[in-house]
Short mmCIF file of C-alpha atoms and ligand atoms in Angstrom, two decimals:
data_model
loop_
_atom_site.label_atom_id
_atom_site.label_comp_id
_atom_site.label_asym_id
_atom_site.label_seq_id
_atom_site.Cartn_x
_atom_site.Cartn_y
_atom_site.Cartn_z
CA MET A 17 -15.93 -14.47 28.42
CA THR A 18 -15.26 -12.63 25.20
CA ARG A 19 -12.20 -13.44 23.22
CA ARG A 20 -9.25 -11.06 23.14
CA ILE A 21 -9.16 -9.27 19.79
CA ARG A 22 -6.09 -10.32 17.84
CA THR A 23 -5.60 -9.56 14.16
CA ARG A 24 -2.73 -10.12 11.81
CA ILE A 25 -1.32 -9.16 8.45
CA ALA A 26 0.39 -12.00 6.66
CA PRO A 27 2.23 -10.77 3.58
CA SER A 28 4.24 -13.05 1.35
CA PRO A 29 7.70 -11.51 0.89
CA THR A 30 7.81 -11.90 -2.86
CA GLY A 31 7.88 -8.15 -3.55
CA PHE A 32 7.13 -4.73 -2.12
CA LEU A 33 4.10 -4.03 0.10
CA HIS A 34 1.21 -3.66 -2.33
CA LEU A 35 -1.41 -0.97 -1.71
CA GLY A 36 -4.06 -3.68 -1.32
CA THR A 37 -2.07 -5.47 1.38
CA ALA A 38 -1.36 -2.14 3.06
CA ARG A 39 -5.08 -1.41 3.20
CA THR A 40 -5.78 -4.86 4.68
CA ALA A 41 -3.01 -4.23 7.22
CA LEU A 42 -4.53 -0.86 8.04
CA PHE A 43 -7.99 -2.35 8.61
CA SER A 44 -6.56 -5.15 10.75
CA TRP A 45 -4.45 -2.69 12.73
CA ALA A 46 -7.28 -0.18 13.25
CA PHE A 47 -9.67 -2.94 14.33
CA ALA A 48 -7.19 -4.29 16.88
CA ARG A 49 -6.41 -0.81 18.18
CA HIS A 50 -10.12 0.08 18.39
CA HIS A 51 -10.68 -2.88 20.69
CA GLY A 52 -7.46 -2.54 22.63
CA GLY A 53 -6.29 -5.84 21.13
CA ASP A 54 -3.13 -7.04 19.40
CA PHE A 55 -1.91 -6.72 15.84
CA ILE A 56 0.57 -9.29 14.57
CA LEU A 57 2.95 -9.36 11.62
CA ARG A 58 3.52 -12.73 10.04
CA ILE A 59 5.74 -13.32 7.06
CA GLU A 60 4.43 -16.10 4.81
CA ASP A 61 7.71 -17.12 3.27
CA THR A 62 7.11 -20.78 2.43
CA ASP A 63 7.40 -20.01 -1.29
CA VAL A 64 11.16 -20.26 -0.90
CA ALA A 65 11.91 -19.69 -4.57
CA ARG A 66 10.16 -16.30 -4.61
CA SER A 67 10.69 -15.04 -1.05
CA THR A 68 13.56 -12.64 -0.35
CA GLN A 69 14.98 -10.85 2.66
CA GLU A 70 14.92 -7.65 0.65
CA ALA A 71 11.15 -7.98 0.28
CA VAL A 72 10.81 -8.58 4.03
CA ASP A 73 12.83 -5.41 4.67
CA GLN A 74 10.67 -3.45 2.23
CA ILE A 75 7.46 -4.68 3.84
CA ILE A 76 8.69 -3.70 7.29
CA ALA A 77 9.87 -0.30 6.01
CA ALA A 78 6.43 0.32 4.53
CA MET A 79 4.67 -0.73 7.74
CA ASN A 80 6.94 1.60 9.70
CA TRP A 81 6.36 4.46 7.30
CA LEU A 82 2.59 4.04 7.65
CA GLN A 83 3.11 3.68 11.42
CA LEU A 84 1.23 0.41 11.56
CA ASP A 85 2.96 -0.73 14.70
CA TYR A 86 2.64 -4.42 15.49
CA ASP A 87 2.63 -5.98 18.92
CA GLU A 88 4.10 -9.35 17.95
CA GLY A 89 6.29 -10.59 15.16
CA PRO A 90 7.53 -10.63 12.57
CA PHE A 91 6.94 -14.38 12.72
CA TYR A 92 8.39 -16.34 9.83
CA GLN A 93 6.63 -19.47 8.62
CA MET A 94 9.93 -21.02 7.58
CA GLN A 95 10.94 -20.96 11.24
CA ARG A 96 7.82 -22.88 12.22
CA LEU A 97 8.23 -26.00 10.08
CA ASP A 98 8.71 -28.26 13.11
CA ARG A 99 5.45 -27.05 14.54
CA TYR A 100 3.58 -27.74 11.27
CA ARG A 101 5.06 -31.26 11.15
CA GLU A 102 4.01 -31.83 14.73
CA VAL A 103 0.42 -30.86 13.93
CA ILE A 104 0.41 -33.07 10.82
CA ALA A 105 1.63 -36.03 12.87
CA GLY A 106 -1.18 -35.38 15.35
CA MET A 107 -3.76 -35.28 12.57
CA LEU A 108 -2.47 -38.52 11.04
CA ALA A 109 -2.73 -40.15 14.44
CA ALA A 110 -6.24 -38.78 14.97
CA GLY A 111 -7.38 -39.88 11.52
CA THR A 112 -8.23 -36.35 10.35
CA ALA A 113 -5.46 -36.62 7.75
CA TYR A 114 -4.08 -39.54 5.78
CA HIS A 115 -1.27 -40.55 3.46
CA CYS A 116 -2.04 -40.63 -0.23
CA TYR A 117 0.30 -42.53 -2.56
CA CYS A 118 -1.19 -41.51 -5.87
CA THR A 119 1.55 -40.47 -8.28
CA PRO A 120 1.22 -37.27 -10.30
CA ALA A 121 0.62 -39.42 -13.40
CA GLU A 122 -2.23 -41.26 -11.68
CA LEU A 123 -3.78 -38.00 -10.55
CA ASP A 124 -3.58 -36.65 -14.09
CA ALA A 125 -5.25 -39.79 -15.45
CA MET A 126 -7.93 -39.53 -12.74
CA ARG A 127 -8.73 -35.93 -13.71
CA GLU A 128 -8.70 -36.79 -17.43
CA ALA A 129 -11.21 -39.59 -16.92
CA GLN A 130 -13.46 -37.33 -14.81
CA ARG A 131 -13.39 -34.63 -17.42
CA ALA A 132 -14.19 -37.16 -20.14
CA ARG A 133 -17.27 -38.18 -18.11
CA GLY A 134 -18.25 -34.52 -17.83
CA GLU A 135 -17.49 -34.44 -14.08
CA LYS A 136 -15.67 -31.78 -12.14
CA PRO A 137 -12.09 -33.01 -11.59
CA ARG A 138 -11.42 -33.87 -7.95
CA TYR A 139 -9.48 -36.34 -5.87
CA ASP A 140 -11.46 -39.60 -5.93
CA GLY A 141 -10.63 -40.72 -2.41
CA THR A 142 -8.52 -43.74 -3.36
CA TRP A 143 -6.44 -43.51 -0.18
CA ARG A 144 -9.07 -41.99 2.06
CA PRO A 145 -9.70 -44.29 5.00
CA GLU A 146 -13.34 -45.20 5.61
CA PRO A 147 -14.77 -47.62 8.13
CA GLY A 148 -14.65 -51.11 6.62
CA LYS A 149 -12.76 -49.94 3.52
CA VAL A 150 -9.66 -51.87 2.48
CA LEU A 151 -6.98 -49.50 1.23
CA PRO A 152 -4.68 -50.44 -1.67
CA ALA A 153 -1.27 -51.91 -0.87
CA VAL A 154 1.28 -49.18 -0.21
CA PRO A 155 3.47 -48.94 -3.31
CA PRO A 156 7.22 -49.00 -2.77
CA ASP A 157 9.22 -45.89 -3.74
CA VAL A 158 6.27 -43.48 -3.86
CA PRO A 159 6.74 -40.73 -1.28
CA PRO A 160 3.22 -39.95 -0.06
CA VAL A 161 1.49 -36.62 0.33
CA VAL A 162 -0.68 -35.97 3.38
CA ARG A 163 -4.29 -35.10 2.66
CA PHE A 164 -6.82 -33.53 4.96
CA ARG A 165 -9.88 -35.69 5.43
CA ASN A 166 -12.48 -33.10 4.51
CA PRO A 167 -16.07 -33.76 5.61
CA VAL A 168 -18.05 -35.14 2.68
CA ASP A 169 -21.48 -33.86 3.63
CA GLY A 170 -22.91 -30.63 4.90
CA ASP A 171 -21.90 -27.06 4.37
CA VAL A 172 -19.39 -24.63 5.71
CA THR A 173 -21.03 -21.34 6.68
CA TRP A 174 -19.52 -18.27 8.16
CA ALA A 175 -20.77 -14.76 8.85
CA ASP A 176 -18.31 -12.69 6.87
CA MET A 177 -17.61 -9.30 8.47
CA VAL A 178 -17.67 -7.70 5.03
CA LYS A 179 -19.79 -9.85 2.75
CA GLY A 180 -22.37 -11.23 5.17
CA PRO A 181 -23.22 -14.95 5.42
CA ILE A 182 -21.34 -17.23 3.00
CA THR A 183 -22.10 -20.92 2.58
CA ILE A 184 -20.01 -23.42 0.63
CA SER A 185 -20.98 -27.06 0.29
CA ASN A 186 -18.39 -29.59 1.39
CA ARG A 187 -19.06 -31.37 -1.91
CA GLU A 188 -17.21 -28.48 -3.55
CA LEU A 189 -14.10 -29.16 -1.49
CA ASP A 190 -11.42 -31.75 -2.17
CA ASP A 191 -9.29 -33.59 0.33
CA LEU A 192 -6.67 -30.88 0.37
CA ILE A 193 -2.98 -31.78 0.30
CA ILE A 194 -1.52 -30.39 3.51
CA CYS A 195 1.98 -31.82 3.16
CA ARG A 196 3.96 -32.39 -0.03
CA PRO A 197 5.98 -35.55 -0.78
CA ASP A 198 9.15 -33.73 0.30
CA GLY A 199 7.65 -33.03 3.71
CA THR A 200 6.92 -29.33 3.24
CA PRO A 201 3.51 -28.21 4.47
CA THR A 202 1.23 -26.37 2.07
CA TYR A 203 -0.02 -22.82 2.19
CA ASN A 204 -3.56 -23.27 3.54
CA PHE A 205 -2.34 -25.57 6.24
CA CYS A 206 0.37 -23.23 7.54
CA VAL A 207 -2.15 -20.37 7.67
CA VAL A 208 -4.47 -22.52 9.78
CA VAL A 209 -1.80 -23.57 12.27
CA ASP A 210 -0.53 -20.00 12.54
CA ASP A 211 -3.97 -18.48 13.07
CA TRP A 212 -4.64 -21.15 15.67
CA ASP A 213 -1.33 -20.82 17.52
CA MET A 214 -1.38 -17.04 17.35
CA GLN A 215 -4.96 -17.04 18.66
CA ILE A 216 -6.14 -14.81 15.86
CA SER A 217 -9.70 -13.72 16.58
CA HIS A 218 -10.38 -11.85 13.33
CA VAL A 219 -8.91 -12.54 9.91
CA ILE A 220 -9.34 -9.53 7.65
CA ARG A 221 -7.91 -10.21 4.19
CA GLY A 222 -8.47 -9.75 0.48
CA ASP A 223 -11.41 -11.53 -1.09
CA ASP A 224 -9.06 -13.50 -3.32
CA HIS A 225 -8.89 -15.76 -0.24
CA VAL A 226 -12.64 -16.48 0.02
CA ASN A 227 -12.15 -19.89 -1.57
CA ASN A 228 -9.52 -20.81 1.00
CA THR A 229 -11.72 -20.00 3.96
CA PRO A 230 -14.03 -23.07 3.99
CA ARG A 231 -10.98 -25.34 3.72
CA GLN A 232 -9.27 -23.50 6.56
CA ILE A 233 -12.42 -23.62 8.69
CA ASN A 234 -12.70 -27.39 8.20
CA ILE A 235 -9.10 -27.93 9.23
CA LEU A 236 -9.49 -25.67 12.27
CA ARG A 237 -12.55 -27.67 13.29
CA ALA A 238 -10.67 -30.93 12.87
CA LEU A 239 -8.03 -29.52 15.20
CA GLY A 240 -10.64 -28.51 17.75
CA ALA A 241 -9.56 -24.89 17.39
CA GLU A 242 -11.72 -21.88 18.09
CA LEU A 243 -12.62 -20.28 14.75
CA PRO A 244 -11.66 -16.72 13.99
CA GLN A 245 -14.18 -14.42 12.39
CA TYR A 246 -13.41 -13.70 8.75
CA GLY A 247 -13.78 -10.52 6.78
CA HIS A 248 -12.97 -10.51 3.06
CA VAL A 249 -12.28 -7.10 1.64
CA PRO A 250 -12.90 -6.59 -2.09
CA MET A 251 -9.95 -5.90 -4.34
CA ILE A 252 -8.88 -2.39 -5.26
CA LEU A 253 -9.58 -1.68 -8.91
CA GLY A 254 -7.74 0.57 -11.31
CA PRO A 255 -9.55 3.39 -13.12
CA ASP A 256 -10.40 0.99 -15.98
CA GLY A 257 -12.14 -1.47 -13.65
CA ASP A 258 -9.39 -4.11 -13.73
CA LYS A 259 -7.59 -5.19 -10.57
CA LEU A 260 -5.12 -2.46 -9.59
CA SER A 261 -1.70 -3.38 -10.93
CA LYS A 262 1.59 -1.89 -12.07
CA ARG A 263 -0.10 -1.16 -15.38
CA HIS A 264 -2.07 1.58 -13.61
CA GLY A 265 1.00 3.23 -12.02
CA ALA A 266 2.64 2.90 -8.63
CA VAL A 267 1.22 0.04 -6.52
CA SER A 268 4.00 -0.18 -3.96
CA VAL A 269 3.49 1.80 -0.75
CA MET A 270 7.09 2.99 -0.71
CA GLN A 271 6.78 4.44 -4.21
CA TYR A 272 4.35 6.89 -2.65
CA GLU A 273 6.86 7.77 0.03
CA GLU A 274 9.40 8.37 -2.72
CA ALA A 275 6.92 10.51 -4.63
CA GLY A 276 6.52 12.83 -1.65
CA PHE A 277 3.22 11.65 -0.20
CA LEU A 278 2.65 11.86 3.54
CA PRO A 279 1.90 8.76 5.61
CA GLU A 280 -1.05 10.54 7.26
CA ALA A 281 -2.56 11.10 3.81
CA MET A 282 -1.96 7.51 2.70
CA VAL A 283 -3.58 6.16 5.88
CA ASN A 284 -6.57 8.48 5.44
CA TYR A 285 -6.95 7.71 1.74
CA LEU A 286 -6.48 3.94 2.07
CA ALA A 287 -8.95 3.77 4.96
CA ARG A 288 -11.64 5.51 2.91
CA LEU A 289 -11.00 3.12 0.04
CA GLY A 290 -13.40 0.39 1.09
CA TRP A 291 -14.61 1.69 4.43
CA SER A 292 -16.65 4.68 5.51
CA HIS A 293 -17.77 6.54 8.56
CA GLY A 294 -20.73 8.60 7.40
CA ASP A 295 -19.54 11.26 4.99
CA GLU A 296 -16.18 11.79 6.66
CA GLU A 297 -13.39 12.19 4.11
CA LEU A 298 -10.59 13.69 6.16
CA PHE A 299 -9.72 12.14 9.49
CA ASP A 300 -6.61 11.36 11.40
CA ARG A 301 -5.29 8.09 12.74
CA ALA A 302 -6.86 8.54 16.19
CA GLN A 303 -10.29 9.21 14.68
CA LEU A 304 -9.92 6.17 12.42
CA VAL A 305 -9.12 4.00 15.42
CA SER A 306 -12.03 5.37 17.41
CA TRP A 307 -14.44 4.69 14.53
CA PHE A 308 -13.12 1.41 13.14
CA ASP A 309 -15.33 -1.14 14.87
CA GLY A 310 -15.44 -3.66 12.02
CA GLN A 311 -18.67 -2.29 10.53
CA HIS A 312 -19.03 -0.42 7.26
CA MET A 313 -16.35 -2.13 5.24
CA ALA A 314 -17.64 -1.91 1.67
CA ARG A 315 -18.94 -5.00 -0.11
CA SER A 316 -18.19 -3.65 -3.53
CA ALA A 317 -14.74 -3.03 -4.91
CA ALA A 318 -13.24 0.42 -4.57
CA GLN A 319 -11.56 2.21 -7.43
CA TRP A 320 -8.16 3.84 -7.09
CA ASP A 321 -8.46 7.58 -7.58
CA ALA A 322 -5.10 9.29 -7.91
CA ALA A 323 -6.70 12.73 -8.03
CA LYS A 324 -8.45 12.15 -4.72
CA LEU A 325 -5.25 10.89 -3.11
CA GLY A 326 -3.60 14.11 -4.34
CA TRP A 327 -6.39 16.14 -2.78
CA VAL A 328 -6.06 14.32 0.55
CA ASN A 329 -2.28 14.71 0.47
CA ALA A 330 -2.57 18.42 -0.29
CA HIS A 331 -4.76 18.77 2.80
CA TYR A 332 -2.10 17.21 5.05
CA LEU A 333 0.72 19.04 3.30
CA ARG A 334 -0.90 22.37 4.15
CA ARG A 335 -1.28 21.41 7.79
CA LEU A 336 2.35 20.48 8.16
CA ASP A 337 4.50 23.12 9.82
CA ASP A 338 6.96 24.78 7.46
CA GLY A 339 10.00 23.26 9.17
CA ALA A 340 8.79 19.70 8.67
CA LEU A 341 7.68 20.48 5.15
CA ALA A 342 11.04 22.02 4.30
CA GLN A 343 12.78 18.85 5.50
CA LEU A 344 10.60 16.69 3.25
CA VAL A 345 11.26 18.99 0.31
CA ALA A 346 15.01 18.98 1.04
CA ASP A 347 14.86 15.16 0.91
CA GLN A 348 13.03 15.33 -2.40
CA LEU A 349 15.56 17.82 -3.77
CA ALA A 350 18.38 15.50 -2.65
CA ARG A 351 16.77 12.70 -4.72
CA ARG A 352 17.09 15.06 -7.69
CA GLY A 353 20.77 15.60 -6.93
CA ILE A 354 20.16 19.08 -5.48
CA ALA A 355 21.69 19.83 -2.10
CA ALA A 356 19.42 22.08 -0.04
CA THR A 357 19.20 22.57 3.69
CA ALA A 358 15.84 22.88 5.38
CA ASP A 359 16.68 26.41 6.51
CA GLY A 360 14.47 29.44 6.98
CA ARG A 361 14.76 30.33 3.32
CA LEU A 362 13.54 26.92 2.14
CA GLN A 363 10.72 27.20 4.66
CA GLN A 364 9.66 30.53 3.13
CA MET A 365 9.77 28.98 -0.33
CA CYS A 366 7.56 26.13 0.85
CA ALA A 367 5.11 28.56 2.40
CA LEU A 368 4.93 30.50 -0.84
CA PHE A 369 4.39 27.52 -3.15
CA LYS A 370 2.59 24.90 -1.07
CA ASP A 371 -0.93 26.02 -1.95
CA ARG A 372 -0.42 24.99 -5.53
CA CYS A 373 1.19 21.59 -4.79
CA ALA A 374 -0.29 18.23 -3.83
CA THR A 375 2.98 16.56 -2.81
CA ALA A 376 6.46 17.33 -1.51
CA ALA A 377 7.73 16.12 -4.89
CA GLU A 378 5.69 18.73 -6.72
CA LEU A 379 7.08 21.36 -4.36
CA ALA A 380 10.61 20.18 -5.10
CA ASP A 381 9.85 20.41 -8.83
CA TRP A 382 9.02 24.06 -8.30
CA LEU A 383 11.80 24.92 -5.91
CA GLY A 384 14.69 23.38 -7.83
CA MET A 385 14.93 26.71 -9.68
CA TYR A 386 16.25 28.34 -6.51
CA TYR A 387 19.23 25.99 -6.42
CA VAL A 388 20.22 25.13 -10.00
CA PRO A 389 20.26 27.08 -13.27
CA VAL A 390 17.05 27.03 -15.30
CA SER A 391 16.65 26.58 -19.04
CA PRO A 392 13.72 28.52 -20.44
CA THR A 393 12.25 27.08 -23.62
CA ALA A 394 12.92 28.85 -26.91
CA ASP A 395 9.15 29.32 -27.31
CA ASP A 396 8.79 31.05 -23.94
CA LEU A 397 11.78 33.25 -24.69
CA SER A 398 10.52 34.39 -28.07
CA ALA A 399 6.95 34.85 -26.84
CA HIS A 400 7.70 36.77 -23.65
CA VAL A 401 11.20 38.23 -23.72
CA THR A 402 10.44 40.60 -26.59
CA ASP A 403 12.16 43.74 -27.79
CA ALA A 404 9.28 45.70 -26.28
CA VAL A 405 10.19 44.45 -22.79
CA ARG A 406 13.99 44.35 -22.96
CA PRO A 407 14.65 48.01 -22.09
CA ALA A 408 12.44 47.70 -18.99
CA LEU A 409 14.22 44.47 -18.01
CA ARG A 410 17.57 46.23 -18.31
CA SER A 411 16.62 49.18 -16.18
CA LEU A 412 15.00 46.92 -13.60
CA ARG A 413 18.15 44.79 -13.49
CA ASP A 414 20.24 47.88 -12.83
CA ARG A 415 17.87 48.93 -10.08
CA LEU A 416 17.88 45.46 -8.50
CA ALA A 417 21.65 45.63 -8.23
CA SER A 418 21.49 48.23 -5.48
CA ILE A 419 18.12 48.18 -3.68
CA ASP A 420 17.34 46.52 -0.37
CA TRP A 421 16.60 42.88 -1.10
CA ASP A 422 13.06 42.37 0.15
CA LYS A 423 9.68 41.79 -1.41
CA GLY A 424 8.32 45.32 -0.90
CA THR A 425 11.33 47.09 -2.35
CA ILE A 426 11.48 44.67 -5.29
CA ALA A 427 7.76 45.33 -5.94
CA ALA A 428 8.40 49.07 -5.94
CA ALA A 429 11.32 48.69 -8.38
CA ILE A 430 9.11 46.67 -10.73
CA LYS A 431 6.40 49.36 -10.62
CA GLU A 432 8.94 52.08 -11.41
CA ALA A 433 10.16 50.14 -14.46
CA LEU A 434 6.56 49.62 -15.61
CA SER A 435 5.72 53.29 -15.54
CA ALA A 436 9.07 54.42 -16.97
CA HIS A 437 8.56 52.11 -19.99
CA ALA A 438 4.75 52.30 -20.25
CA LEU A 439 4.31 48.54 -19.87
CA LYS A 440 1.62 46.47 -18.21
CA MET A 441 2.47 44.21 -15.25
CA PRO A 442 1.93 40.87 -17.06
CA GLN A 443 4.40 41.81 -19.81
CA LEU A 444 7.27 42.50 -17.47
CA ALA A 445 6.36 39.89 -14.87
CA THR A 446 6.11 37.08 -17.43
CA ALA A 447 9.47 38.01 -19.00
CA LEU A 448 11.03 37.98 -15.51
CA ARG A 449 9.47 34.60 -14.75
CA VAL A 450 10.75 33.05 -17.96
CA LEU A 451 14.30 34.33 -17.46
CA VAL A 452 14.65 33.81 -13.72
CA CYS A 453 12.36 30.86 -13.06
CA GLY A 454 12.45 29.14 -16.45
CA ARG A 455 8.65 29.11 -16.67
CA ALA A 456 5.93 31.59 -17.57
CA GLN A 457 3.76 31.12 -14.48
CA THR A 458 4.63 31.48 -10.81
CA PRO A 459 3.10 32.99 -7.69
CA SER A 460 3.47 36.75 -7.22
CA ILE A 461 6.77 37.74 -8.90
CA ASP A 462 8.04 40.08 -6.18
CA ALA A 463 7.65 37.35 -3.55
CA VAL A 464 9.21 34.76 -5.86
CA LEU A 465 12.21 37.01 -6.68
CA SER A 466 12.81 37.96 -3.05
CA LEU A 467 13.62 34.36 -2.21
CA PHE A 468 16.37 34.14 -4.82
CA THR A 469 19.73 35.63 -3.99
CA ARG A 470 20.34 38.97 -5.66
CA GLU A 471 23.34 37.45 -7.46
CA ASP A 472 21.25 34.69 -9.01
CA VAL A 473 18.62 37.11 -10.27
CA LEU A 474 21.20 39.46 -11.77
CA ARG A 475 22.99 36.53 -13.41
CA ARG A 476 19.79 35.26 -14.98
CA LEU A 477 18.96 38.77 -16.27
CA GLN A 478 22.50 39.38 -17.56
CA ALA A 479 21.86 38.64 -21.23
CA VAL A 480 18.81 40.89 -21.81
N1 LIG B 20 -0.03 -14.44 2.39
C1 LIG B 20 -1.34 -14.10 1.95
C2 LIG B 20 -1.26 -12.99 0.94
O1 LIG B 20 -0.26 -12.30 0.88
C3 LIG B 20 -2.25 -13.67 3.07
C4 LIG B 20 -3.02 -14.80 3.60
C5 LIG B 20 -4.01 -14.44 4.68
O2 LIG B 20 -4.17 -13.26 5.01
O3 LIG B 20 -4.61 -15.36 5.18
O4 LIG B 20 -2.21 -12.79 0.20
#
């Protein structure tokens, strides 16, 4: 009987959802969906000092935005402490874990002495029970830790879904502390109990966890648990080759939402960052799910490419219907303090400008001019609104006051002014752009003007 496919994402709520965690979540989600399995959200909040409810909320908001729907959870580790204690008690009884009464000072001295002898510092097994061994007398007043009795010989080997076979010698592994003197279980131990209880079949996570895996496998074996398969995904790197961090720009998923990116584009871009299906660059969620069988995750680290994300986003932006796009742009305008309704006019504006924009935010940067006064630069004014053009601007303004307000009639009025004043199109069009739009370049000026109100255009041409 094959095991039911169950994957999980297990973020620590110490901040926003990082792009790297989002990508791991996406892979775990897509893999579960591909196999008709389950995807689980688990909040690893045992670092009480750094975990916050606000971070939990942010993580869930980001998962929702990316539409990474989970079948179970969120489970909170802090609500499972009794269960961890129960498992620890069972291990103590079974002899797969033991109390260690070494004080921090003794452990420091132990490590010092090992270093002085040129050895790798490790726990020396003072309190590790062995057949026939007499343990030291239990000191009074030293609250013990609980250590896992790691096998001393042999290797731990697993077939990593991403990196291929990995083998670590047990000699490299210490007797891990699984419970602190104050009774709180430690990170690696909680992960093991959770993965066991939640019947996780595949653990896909960042390769910063590779060193934890042999320890977790040993504990799972000691518990008689079925092992999950592991896949360790390489880190995402910034353009300079360092691990992607705030230094490189936005690393929080929701910052991309704020910046006007589309969830479809993020999902597409993140999926391609460390996974491939032939040469496919643009694919939707359903295609991703149908292709994501756990193969073809990249062994080498992927580099964040903001330009490519922009290109992917532009693709999805263009496919959006104008009503939906107008709503996104209205939201972006609202963030800039500009009230705009996603009406037919805003939809026409979006249609006119979207080909030159990669995000809804860029569109809002363009379209703000339709709602609030513009301030042309002194340089643009002196370069383009010259004495040679002013008379034509004045006669055009007078004409615009009375014509029908549509693109074709505006275009005809502009042509009349050009021939009456013997000017070339770029001279008059650029002056109009600077005065009305506050910038020297726009799409076709008649189309751009037709989407302003007549009153706004006349007001902006008043002073010529
Ligand atoms: N809480 C860990 C992290 O945020 C994830 C651990 C895991 O996936 O096993 O990196």
